[in-house]
Short mmCIF file of N, CA and C in Angstrom, two decimals:
data_model
loop_
_atom_site.label_atom_id
_atom_site.label_comp_id
_atom_site.label_asym_id
_atom_site.label_seq_id
_atom_site.Cartn_x
_atom_site.Cartn_y
_atom_site.Cartn_z
N GLY A 548 11.19 -13.68 -13.43
CA GLY A 548 10.82 -12.43 -12.85
C GLY A 548 10.55 -11.40 -13.93
N ARG A 549 9.83 -10.38 -13.54
CA ARG A 549 9.50 -9.26 -14.43
C ARG A 549 9.72 -7.96 -13.68
N LEU A 550 9.89 -6.91 -14.43
CA LEU A 550 9.99 -5.57 -13.87
C LEU A 550 8.68 -4.85 -14.17
N PHE A 551 8.05 -4.27 -13.15
CA PHE A 551 6.80 -3.54 -13.31
C PHE A 551 7.08 -2.06 -13.11
N GLY A 552 6.32 -1.22 -13.79
CA GLY A 552 6.47 0.21 -13.63
C GLY A 552 5.15 0.93 -13.85
N ILE A 553 5.07 2.17 -13.39
CA ILE A 553 3.88 2.99 -13.57
C ILE A 553 4.27 4.15 -14.47
N PHE A 554 3.47 4.35 -15.51
CA PHE A 554 3.70 5.41 -16.48
C PHE A 554 2.37 6.10 -16.73
N GLY A 555 2.17 7.25 -16.10
CA GLY A 555 0.87 7.93 -16.21
C GLY A 555 -0.22 7.08 -15.60
N ARG A 556 -1.26 6.75 -16.39
CA ARG A 556 -2.36 5.90 -15.92
C ARG A 556 -2.13 4.43 -16.26
N MET A 557 -0.95 4.11 -16.78
CA MET A 557 -0.67 2.74 -17.19
C MET A 557 0.31 2.05 -16.23
N ILE A 558 0.09 0.74 -16.08
CA ILE A 558 1.07 -0.11 -15.42
C ILE A 558 1.65 -0.97 -16.54
N VAL A 559 2.97 -0.94 -16.66
CA VAL A 559 3.66 -1.68 -17.72
C VAL A 559 4.54 -2.74 -17.07
N TRP A 560 4.87 -3.78 -17.83
CA TRP A 560 5.75 -4.82 -17.31
C TRP A 560 6.65 -5.35 -18.41
N SER A 561 7.77 -5.91 -17.98
CA SER A 561 8.77 -6.42 -18.92
C SER A 561 8.46 -7.85 -19.32
N GLU A 562 9.18 -8.30 -20.32
CA GLU A 562 9.13 -9.71 -20.71
C GLU A 562 9.81 -10.52 -19.60
N PRO A 563 9.45 -11.80 -19.41
CA PRO A 563 10.07 -12.60 -18.35
C PRO A 563 11.59 -12.66 -18.52
N LEU A 564 12.29 -12.28 -17.46
CA LEU A 564 13.75 -12.31 -17.37
C LEU A 564 14.46 -11.38 -18.35
N TYR A 565 13.74 -10.54 -19.07
CA TYR A 565 14.31 -9.52 -19.95
C TYR A 565 13.80 -8.16 -19.45
N TYR A 566 14.46 -7.64 -18.43
CA TYR A 566 13.95 -6.49 -17.71
C TYR A 566 13.91 -5.20 -18.52
N GLY A 567 14.67 -5.12 -19.60
CA GLY A 567 14.65 -3.92 -20.43
C GLY A 567 13.73 -4.02 -21.63
N MET A 568 13.04 -5.14 -21.78
CA MET A 568 12.18 -5.33 -22.94
C MET A 568 10.72 -5.46 -22.53
N PHE A 569 9.85 -4.75 -23.27
CA PHE A 569 8.42 -4.96 -23.09
C PHE A 569 7.73 -4.75 -24.42
N ASP A 570 6.57 -5.38 -24.57
CA ASP A 570 5.80 -5.27 -25.79
C ASP A 570 4.77 -4.17 -25.60
N PRO A 571 4.94 -3.01 -26.25
CA PRO A 571 4.01 -1.89 -26.03
C PRO A 571 2.60 -2.16 -26.53
N SER A 572 2.41 -3.23 -27.29
CA SER A 572 1.06 -3.54 -27.77
C SER A 572 0.27 -4.41 -26.79
N SER A 573 0.96 -5.01 -25.80
CA SER A 573 0.23 -5.92 -24.91
C SER A 573 0.67 -5.90 -23.46
N ASP A 574 1.86 -5.42 -23.13
CA ASP A 574 2.38 -5.53 -21.77
C ASP A 574 2.04 -4.31 -20.92
N TYR A 575 0.74 -4.02 -20.82
CA TYR A 575 0.29 -2.90 -20.00
C TYR A 575 -1.20 -3.04 -19.69
N ILE A 576 -1.64 -2.34 -18.64
CA ILE A 576 -3.06 -2.15 -18.37
C ILE A 576 -3.26 -0.68 -18.08
N VAL A 577 -4.45 -0.18 -18.31
CA VAL A 577 -4.80 1.21 -18.02
C VAL A 577 -5.68 1.22 -16.79
N VAL A 578 -5.33 2.07 -15.83
CA VAL A 578 -6.05 2.19 -14.57
C VAL A 578 -6.94 3.42 -14.65
N GLY A 579 -8.08 3.41 -13.96
CA GLY A 579 -9.03 4.52 -13.99
C GLY A 579 -8.60 5.71 -13.15
N GLY A 580 -7.37 6.09 -13.18
CA GLY A 580 -6.79 7.19 -12.43
C GLY A 580 -5.30 6.96 -12.37
N THR A 581 -4.56 7.94 -11.90
CA THR A 581 -3.11 7.79 -11.82
C THR A 581 -2.75 6.94 -10.60
N PRO A 582 -2.11 5.80 -10.79
CA PRO A 582 -1.73 4.97 -9.64
C PRO A 582 -0.71 5.68 -8.74
N VAL A 583 -0.96 5.60 -7.44
CA VAL A 583 -0.02 6.13 -6.45
C VAL A 583 0.54 5.01 -5.59
N MET A 584 0.06 3.76 -5.82
CA MET A 584 0.54 2.61 -5.06
C MET A 584 0.35 1.34 -5.89
N ALA A 585 1.35 0.49 -5.87
CA ALA A 585 1.25 -0.86 -6.41
C ALA A 585 1.79 -1.79 -5.34
N ALA A 586 0.94 -2.71 -4.85
CA ALA A 586 1.29 -3.56 -3.72
C ALA A 586 1.07 -5.03 -4.06
N PRO A 587 2.10 -5.71 -4.56
CA PRO A 587 1.96 -7.15 -4.83
C PRO A 587 1.76 -7.93 -3.53
N VAL A 588 0.97 -9.00 -3.63
CA VAL A 588 0.66 -9.85 -2.49
C VAL A 588 1.15 -11.26 -2.80
N ASP A 589 1.78 -11.89 -1.84
CA ASP A 589 2.21 -13.27 -2.01
C ASP A 589 0.98 -14.17 -1.86
N GLY A 590 0.74 -15.00 -2.86
CA GLY A 590 -0.42 -15.88 -2.81
C GLY A 590 -0.51 -16.72 -4.06
N ASP A 591 -1.62 -17.40 -4.21
CA ASP A 591 -1.84 -18.22 -5.39
C ASP A 591 -2.07 -17.33 -6.60
N GLY A 592 -1.42 -17.65 -7.71
CA GLY A 592 -1.58 -16.86 -8.93
C GLY A 592 -0.89 -15.53 -8.82
N PHE A 593 -1.48 -14.53 -9.46
CA PHE A 593 -0.92 -13.18 -9.48
C PHE A 593 -1.91 -12.26 -8.79
N ILE A 594 -1.46 -11.53 -7.75
CA ILE A 594 -2.32 -10.59 -7.03
C ILE A 594 -1.51 -9.34 -6.72
N ALA A 595 -2.11 -8.18 -7.00
CA ALA A 595 -1.53 -6.90 -6.59
C ALA A 595 -2.68 -5.93 -6.34
N TYR A 596 -2.52 -5.08 -5.35
CA TYR A 596 -3.48 -4.00 -5.11
C TYR A 596 -2.91 -2.73 -5.72
N ILE A 597 -3.74 -2.05 -6.49
CA ILE A 597 -3.35 -0.81 -7.16
C ILE A 597 -4.19 0.30 -6.56
N GLY A 598 -3.55 1.33 -6.05
CA GLY A 598 -4.27 2.43 -5.44
C GLY A 598 -4.12 3.71 -6.23
N THR A 599 -5.22 4.42 -6.43
CA THR A 599 -5.20 5.78 -6.96
C THR A 599 -5.64 6.68 -5.81
N LYS A 600 -5.77 7.97 -6.05
CA LYS A 600 -6.21 8.85 -4.98
C LYS A 600 -7.70 8.73 -4.70
N THR A 601 -8.45 8.05 -5.58
CA THR A 601 -9.90 7.94 -5.39
C THR A 601 -10.43 6.52 -5.28
N ARG A 602 -9.66 5.51 -5.70
CA ARG A 602 -10.12 4.12 -5.68
C ARG A 602 -8.96 3.16 -5.40
N THR A 603 -9.31 1.96 -4.94
CA THR A 603 -8.34 0.88 -4.78
C THR A 603 -8.84 -0.30 -5.61
N TYR A 604 -7.92 -0.90 -6.36
CA TYR A 604 -8.25 -2.00 -7.27
C TYR A 604 -7.50 -3.26 -6.86
N ARG A 605 -8.10 -4.41 -7.17
CA ARG A 605 -7.40 -5.69 -7.05
C ARG A 605 -7.10 -6.14 -8.47
N TRP A 606 -5.83 -6.32 -8.75
CA TRP A 606 -5.38 -6.79 -10.06
C TRP A 606 -4.90 -8.21 -9.85
N GLY A 607 -5.64 -9.18 -10.37
CA GLY A 607 -5.25 -10.55 -10.11
C GLY A 607 -5.83 -11.55 -11.07
N GLY A 608 -5.31 -12.76 -10.98
CA GLY A 608 -5.76 -13.88 -11.79
C GLY A 608 -4.84 -15.06 -11.61
N GLU A 609 -5.11 -16.13 -12.33
CA GLU A 609 -4.29 -17.33 -12.26
C GLU A 609 -2.86 -17.08 -12.71
N SER A 610 -2.69 -16.16 -13.67
CA SER A 610 -1.38 -15.78 -14.17
C SER A 610 -1.48 -14.33 -14.65
N LEU A 611 -0.35 -13.73 -14.97
CA LEU A 611 -0.37 -12.35 -15.45
C LEU A 611 -1.19 -12.22 -16.73
N ALA A 612 -1.15 -13.23 -17.59
CA ALA A 612 -1.89 -13.19 -18.85
C ALA A 612 -3.41 -13.26 -18.64
N ALA A 613 -3.84 -13.77 -17.50
CA ALA A 613 -5.27 -13.95 -17.24
C ALA A 613 -5.77 -13.05 -16.10
N THR A 614 -5.23 -11.84 -15.99
CA THR A 614 -5.62 -10.97 -14.88
C THR A 614 -6.80 -10.08 -15.24
N THR A 615 -7.49 -9.62 -14.20
CA THR A 615 -8.53 -8.61 -14.33
C THR A 615 -8.26 -7.53 -13.29
N LEU A 616 -8.71 -6.33 -13.57
CA LEU A 616 -8.56 -5.19 -12.66
C LEU A 616 -9.95 -4.84 -12.16
N VAL A 617 -10.20 -5.05 -10.87
CA VAL A 617 -11.53 -4.89 -10.29
C VAL A 617 -11.47 -3.89 -9.14
N PRO A 618 -12.34 -2.86 -9.12
CA PRO A 618 -12.37 -1.96 -7.96
C PRO A 618 -12.82 -2.71 -6.71
N VAL A 619 -12.09 -2.54 -5.61
CA VAL A 619 -12.45 -3.20 -4.36
C VAL A 619 -12.75 -2.22 -3.24
N ALA A 620 -12.44 -0.95 -3.45
CA ALA A 620 -12.75 0.08 -2.44
C ALA A 620 -12.91 1.43 -3.14
N HIS A 621 -13.91 2.16 -2.72
CA HIS A 621 -14.14 3.49 -3.28
C HIS A 621 -13.44 4.55 -2.46
N ASN A 622 -12.38 4.13 -1.79
CA ASN A 622 -11.50 5.04 -1.06
C ASN A 622 -10.13 4.92 -1.70
N GLY A 623 -9.53 6.05 -1.99
CA GLY A 623 -8.20 6.03 -2.57
C GLY A 623 -7.15 5.70 -1.54
N VAL A 624 -5.90 5.88 -1.94
CA VAL A 624 -4.75 5.56 -1.11
C VAL A 624 -3.95 6.83 -0.84
N MET A 625 -3.48 7.00 0.40
CA MET A 625 -2.60 8.10 0.74
C MET A 625 -1.23 7.82 0.11
N PRO A 626 -0.79 8.66 -0.83
CA PRO A 626 0.49 8.40 -1.50
C PRO A 626 1.65 8.28 -0.51
N GLY A 627 2.46 7.25 -0.69
CA GLY A 627 3.64 7.04 0.14
C GLY A 627 3.40 6.26 1.41
N SER A 628 2.16 5.84 1.69
CA SER A 628 1.88 5.19 2.98
C SER A 628 2.09 3.68 2.97
N LEU A 629 2.51 3.10 1.84
CA LEU A 629 2.69 1.65 1.76
C LEU A 629 3.94 1.19 2.50
N ALA A 630 3.77 0.15 3.30
CA ALA A 630 4.90 -0.55 3.94
C ALA A 630 4.48 -2.01 4.06
N TYR A 631 5.45 -2.91 4.06
CA TYR A 631 5.16 -4.33 4.25
C TYR A 631 5.36 -4.69 5.71
N VAL A 632 4.39 -5.40 6.29
CA VAL A 632 4.34 -5.68 7.72
C VAL A 632 4.35 -7.19 7.94
N ALA A 633 5.06 -7.63 8.97
CA ALA A 633 5.11 -9.05 9.32
C ALA A 633 3.70 -9.55 9.66
N PRO A 634 3.30 -10.71 9.16
CA PRO A 634 1.93 -11.19 9.41
C PRO A 634 1.63 -11.42 10.89
N ASP A 635 2.64 -11.80 11.69
CA ASP A 635 2.38 -12.00 13.12
C ASP A 635 2.05 -10.69 13.81
N ALA A 636 2.58 -9.55 13.32
CA ALA A 636 2.26 -8.25 13.91
C ALA A 636 0.80 -7.88 13.66
N LEU A 637 0.20 -8.46 12.62
CA LEU A 637 -1.20 -8.19 12.31
C LEU A 637 -2.14 -9.26 12.86
N GLY A 638 -1.57 -10.31 13.47
CA GLY A 638 -2.39 -11.40 14.00
C GLY A 638 -2.96 -12.30 12.92
N LEU A 639 -2.28 -12.37 11.78
CA LEU A 639 -2.76 -13.20 10.67
C LEU A 639 -2.19 -14.61 10.80
N LYS A 640 -3.06 -15.58 10.78
CA LYS A 640 -2.66 -16.98 10.88
C LYS A 640 -2.59 -17.59 9.48
N GLY A 641 -1.63 -18.48 9.26
CA GLY A 641 -1.52 -19.18 8.00
C GLY A 641 -0.85 -18.38 6.89
N ILE A 642 -0.38 -17.18 7.18
CA ILE A 642 0.32 -16.36 6.19
C ILE A 642 1.76 -16.23 6.65
N THR A 643 2.71 -16.51 5.77
CA THR A 643 4.12 -16.44 6.14
C THR A 643 4.83 -15.23 5.53
N ALA A 644 4.35 -14.75 4.39
CA ALA A 644 5.00 -13.61 3.72
C ALA A 644 4.50 -12.30 4.34
N TRP A 645 5.35 -11.28 4.28
CA TRP A 645 4.96 -9.98 4.79
C TRP A 645 3.81 -9.43 3.96
N VAL A 646 2.95 -8.64 4.59
CA VAL A 646 1.69 -8.18 4.02
C VAL A 646 1.76 -6.68 3.74
N PRO A 647 1.26 -6.23 2.57
CA PRO A 647 1.24 -4.79 2.32
C PRO A 647 0.20 -4.10 3.20
N VAL A 648 0.60 -2.98 3.79
CA VAL A 648 -0.28 -2.16 4.62
C VAL A 648 -0.16 -0.73 4.12
N TRP A 649 -1.30 -0.05 4.01
CA TRP A 649 -1.30 1.35 3.58
C TRP A 649 -2.40 2.08 4.31
N VAL A 650 -2.45 3.39 4.12
CA VAL A 650 -3.49 4.22 4.72
C VAL A 650 -4.39 4.70 3.59
N ASP A 651 -5.70 4.48 3.74
CA ASP A 651 -6.60 4.93 2.68
C ASP A 651 -6.84 6.44 2.80
N ALA A 652 -7.57 7.00 1.85
CA ALA A 652 -7.76 8.45 1.78
C ALA A 652 -8.52 9.00 2.98
N ARG A 653 -9.25 8.14 3.71
CA ARG A 653 -9.95 8.58 4.92
C ARG A 653 -9.04 8.57 6.14
N GLY A 654 -7.84 7.97 6.01
CA GLY A 654 -6.92 7.86 7.13
C GLY A 654 -6.94 6.51 7.82
N VAL A 655 -7.71 5.55 7.29
CA VAL A 655 -7.83 4.23 7.92
C VAL A 655 -6.71 3.32 7.42
N PRO A 656 -5.95 2.68 8.32
CA PRO A 656 -4.93 1.72 7.88
C PRO A 656 -5.58 0.45 7.35
N ILE A 657 -5.07 -0.04 6.21
CA ILE A 657 -5.64 -1.20 5.50
C ILE A 657 -4.53 -2.19 5.22
N ALA A 658 -4.83 -3.49 5.37
CA ALA A 658 -3.92 -4.56 4.95
C ALA A 658 -4.53 -5.24 3.74
N GLY A 659 -3.68 -5.56 2.76
CA GLY A 659 -4.14 -6.27 1.58
C GLY A 659 -3.63 -7.70 1.62
N THR A 660 -4.54 -8.66 1.64
CA THR A 660 -4.16 -10.07 1.65
C THR A 660 -4.71 -10.75 0.40
N GLY A 661 -4.36 -12.01 0.21
CA GLY A 661 -4.89 -12.75 -0.91
C GLY A 661 -6.40 -12.93 -0.82
N ASP A 662 -6.96 -12.81 0.38
CA ASP A 662 -8.40 -12.95 0.59
C ASP A 662 -9.17 -11.64 0.46
N GLY A 663 -8.47 -10.51 0.42
CA GLY A 663 -9.15 -9.22 0.30
C GLY A 663 -8.54 -8.16 1.19
N LEU A 664 -9.25 -7.03 1.29
CA LEU A 664 -8.80 -5.91 2.12
C LEU A 664 -9.26 -6.10 3.55
N MET A 665 -8.42 -5.69 4.50
CA MET A 665 -8.73 -5.84 5.90
C MET A 665 -8.43 -4.52 6.62
N PRO A 666 -9.48 -3.77 7.04
CA PRO A 666 -9.23 -2.57 7.85
C PRO A 666 -8.56 -3.00 9.15
N LEU A 667 -7.52 -2.26 9.57
CA LEU A 667 -6.74 -2.68 10.74
C LEU A 667 -7.22 -2.07 12.05
N HIS A 668 -8.06 -1.07 11.96
CA HIS A 668 -8.51 -0.46 13.21
C HIS A 668 -9.85 0.20 12.98
N ASP A 669 -10.80 -0.05 13.86
CA ASP A 669 -12.12 0.56 13.69
C ASP A 669 -12.31 1.83 14.52
N LYS A 670 -11.31 2.19 15.34
CA LYS A 670 -11.44 3.38 16.19
C LYS A 670 -10.27 4.34 16.04
N PHE A 671 -9.52 4.19 14.97
CA PHE A 671 -8.32 5.01 14.79
C PHE A 671 -8.23 5.43 13.33
N ALA A 672 -7.76 6.66 13.10
CA ALA A 672 -7.52 7.12 11.73
C ALA A 672 -6.36 8.11 11.74
N TYR A 673 -5.51 8.00 10.73
CA TYR A 673 -4.43 8.97 10.55
C TYR A 673 -4.99 10.25 9.97
N PRO A 674 -4.29 11.38 10.13
CA PRO A 674 -4.69 12.57 9.39
C PRO A 674 -4.60 12.29 7.89
N SER A 675 -5.36 13.00 7.09
CA SER A 675 -5.35 12.81 5.63
C SER A 675 -4.23 13.65 5.02
N PHE A 676 -3.02 13.09 5.01
CA PHE A 676 -1.87 13.78 4.46
C PHE A 676 -1.94 13.82 2.93
N LEU A 677 -1.39 14.86 2.34
CA LEU A 677 -1.27 14.92 0.88
C LEU A 677 -0.16 13.99 0.41
N GLN A 678 0.86 13.83 1.24
CA GLN A 678 1.99 12.96 0.92
C GLN A 678 2.51 12.36 2.22
N ALA A 679 2.89 11.08 2.17
CA ALA A 679 3.32 10.40 3.39
C ALA A 679 4.53 9.53 3.10
N ALA A 680 5.16 9.09 4.18
CA ALA A 680 6.22 8.08 4.12
C ALA A 680 5.94 7.13 5.28
N ALA A 681 6.12 5.82 5.03
CA ALA A 681 5.78 4.83 6.05
C ALA A 681 6.91 3.83 6.21
N LEU A 682 6.97 3.22 7.41
CA LEU A 682 7.91 2.14 7.66
C LEU A 682 7.32 1.22 8.71
N PHE A 683 7.84 -0.01 8.72
CA PHE A 683 7.46 -0.99 9.74
C PHE A 683 8.71 -1.34 10.50
N ASP A 684 8.62 -1.33 11.83
CA ASP A 684 9.78 -1.58 12.68
C ASP A 684 9.41 -2.61 13.74
N GLN A 685 10.26 -3.62 13.91
CA GLN A 685 10.10 -4.58 15.00
C GLN A 685 11.36 -4.51 15.84
N ARG A 686 11.19 -4.16 17.11
CA ARG A 686 12.33 -4.01 18.00
C ARG A 686 11.89 -4.31 19.43
N ASP A 687 12.69 -5.07 20.15
CA ASP A 687 12.43 -5.38 21.55
C ASP A 687 11.02 -5.95 21.76
N GLY A 688 10.57 -6.81 20.83
CA GLY A 688 9.27 -7.43 20.96
C GLY A 688 8.10 -6.54 20.60
N GLN A 689 8.36 -5.34 20.16
CA GLN A 689 7.30 -4.40 19.79
C GLN A 689 7.27 -4.22 18.28
N SER A 690 6.07 -4.16 17.70
CA SER A 690 5.89 -3.91 16.27
C SER A 690 5.28 -2.53 16.09
N ARG A 691 5.82 -1.77 15.14
CA ARG A 691 5.33 -0.42 14.91
C ARG A 691 5.18 -0.17 13.41
N TYR A 692 4.03 0.35 12.99
CA TYR A 692 3.82 0.86 11.64
C TYR A 692 3.79 2.37 11.81
N VAL A 693 4.78 3.06 11.26
CA VAL A 693 4.95 4.50 11.49
C VAL A 693 4.69 5.23 10.18
N VAL A 694 3.83 6.24 10.25
CA VAL A 694 3.52 7.07 9.08
C VAL A 694 3.83 8.52 9.43
N SER A 695 4.57 9.17 8.55
CA SER A 695 4.85 10.59 8.69
C SER A 695 4.33 11.26 7.43
N GLY A 696 3.74 12.43 7.58
CA GLY A 696 3.17 13.07 6.39
C GLY A 696 3.24 14.58 6.45
N ARG A 697 2.85 15.17 5.30
CA ARG A 697 2.80 16.63 5.25
C ARG A 697 1.60 17.04 4.43
N GLY A 698 1.11 18.24 4.72
CA GLY A 698 -0.05 18.76 4.01
C GLY A 698 -1.31 18.03 4.42
N GLY A 699 -2.42 18.49 3.89
CA GLY A 699 -3.68 17.81 4.16
C GLY A 699 -4.40 18.36 5.37
N ALA A 700 -5.29 17.53 5.92
CA ALA A 700 -6.14 17.94 7.02
C ALA A 700 -6.40 16.75 7.92
N PRO A 701 -6.91 17.00 9.14
CA PRO A 701 -7.25 15.86 10.00
C PRO A 701 -8.30 14.99 9.33
N SER A 702 -8.27 13.71 9.63
CA SER A 702 -9.25 12.78 9.08
C SER A 702 -10.63 13.13 9.60
N ALA A 703 -11.64 12.95 8.76
CA ALA A 703 -13.01 13.18 9.19
C ALA A 703 -13.44 12.13 10.22
N LEU A 704 -12.69 11.03 10.34
CA LEU A 704 -13.01 9.97 11.29
C LEU A 704 -12.29 10.14 12.62
N ALA A 705 -11.46 11.17 12.75
CA ALA A 705 -10.63 11.30 13.94
C ALA A 705 -10.91 12.60 14.67
N VAL A 706 -10.61 12.60 15.96
CA VAL A 706 -10.69 13.79 16.78
C VAL A 706 -9.26 14.25 17.03
N GLY A 707 -8.99 15.54 16.86
CA GLY A 707 -7.64 16.04 17.02
C GLY A 707 -7.43 16.71 18.36
N ASP A 708 -6.18 16.80 18.76
CA ASP A 708 -5.78 17.49 19.97
C ASP A 708 -4.31 17.84 19.83
N TYR A 709 -3.79 18.66 20.70
CA TYR A 709 -2.38 18.98 20.66
C TYR A 709 -1.87 19.19 22.07
N VAL A 710 -0.56 19.19 22.20
CA VAL A 710 0.07 19.41 23.49
C VAL A 710 1.31 20.27 23.26
N THR A 711 1.60 21.13 24.21
CA THR A 711 2.80 21.94 24.18
C THR A 711 3.72 21.44 25.28
N ALA A 712 4.98 21.23 24.94
CA ALA A 712 5.93 20.71 25.94
C ALA A 712 7.21 21.52 25.90
N THR A 713 7.84 21.65 27.03
CA THR A 713 9.15 22.27 27.14
C THR A 713 10.15 21.19 27.49
N VAL A 714 11.18 21.02 26.65
CA VAL A 714 12.18 20.00 26.87
C VAL A 714 13.39 20.68 27.50
N VAL A 715 13.84 20.18 28.64
CA VAL A 715 14.97 20.77 29.36
C VAL A 715 16.09 19.72 29.38
N ASP A 716 17.27 20.13 28.96
CA ASP A 716 18.43 19.26 29.00
C ASP A 716 19.00 19.29 30.40
N ALA A 717 19.01 18.13 31.07
CA ALA A 717 19.50 18.06 32.45
C ALA A 717 21.01 17.90 32.52
N GLY A 718 21.70 18.18 31.43
CA GLY A 718 23.15 18.08 31.43
C GLY A 718 23.67 16.67 31.29
N GLY A 719 22.84 15.77 30.80
CA GLY A 719 23.23 14.37 30.65
C GLY A 719 24.13 14.12 29.45
N GLY A 720 24.32 15.11 28.62
CA GLY A 720 25.18 14.93 27.45
C GLY A 720 24.43 14.34 26.28
N PRO A 721 25.18 14.08 25.21
CA PRO A 721 24.53 13.58 24.00
C PRO A 721 24.01 12.17 24.12
#
């Protein structure tokens, strides 16, 4: 195993099984922007999706020593929106490991698999938050990917609305 970290525009990694040691002359790559997401994918070889606020990259190869960093989307990633989701909740066949899911800068939820990026919905978009937090929950046979955020604006792909409600306690207790 190795320990990976983000330092400015660089992704650095440790020597195998020596988590406090890294070679500053070779154990890093430079990304074309500040990474806000690193999402490893279970698959053949080494695969991880790296997201900045303006682009998404696929970092992969047969091994860590033989990797390349290739842009795969000209949409950045909403910081904090990464969560790992059970493959059955996404309807993915033949995948057993949980899959990274995030929201791109347009508000579209995306899954990253060994085969590439997969938009999860063609008629839905989250608001474009400046910062988000995400989780995946499976309970009572229901799967939920929940994103909460602050700042930003509604997605250009979405229509907004609001509702006002009055909650009345009927004396049922806590």
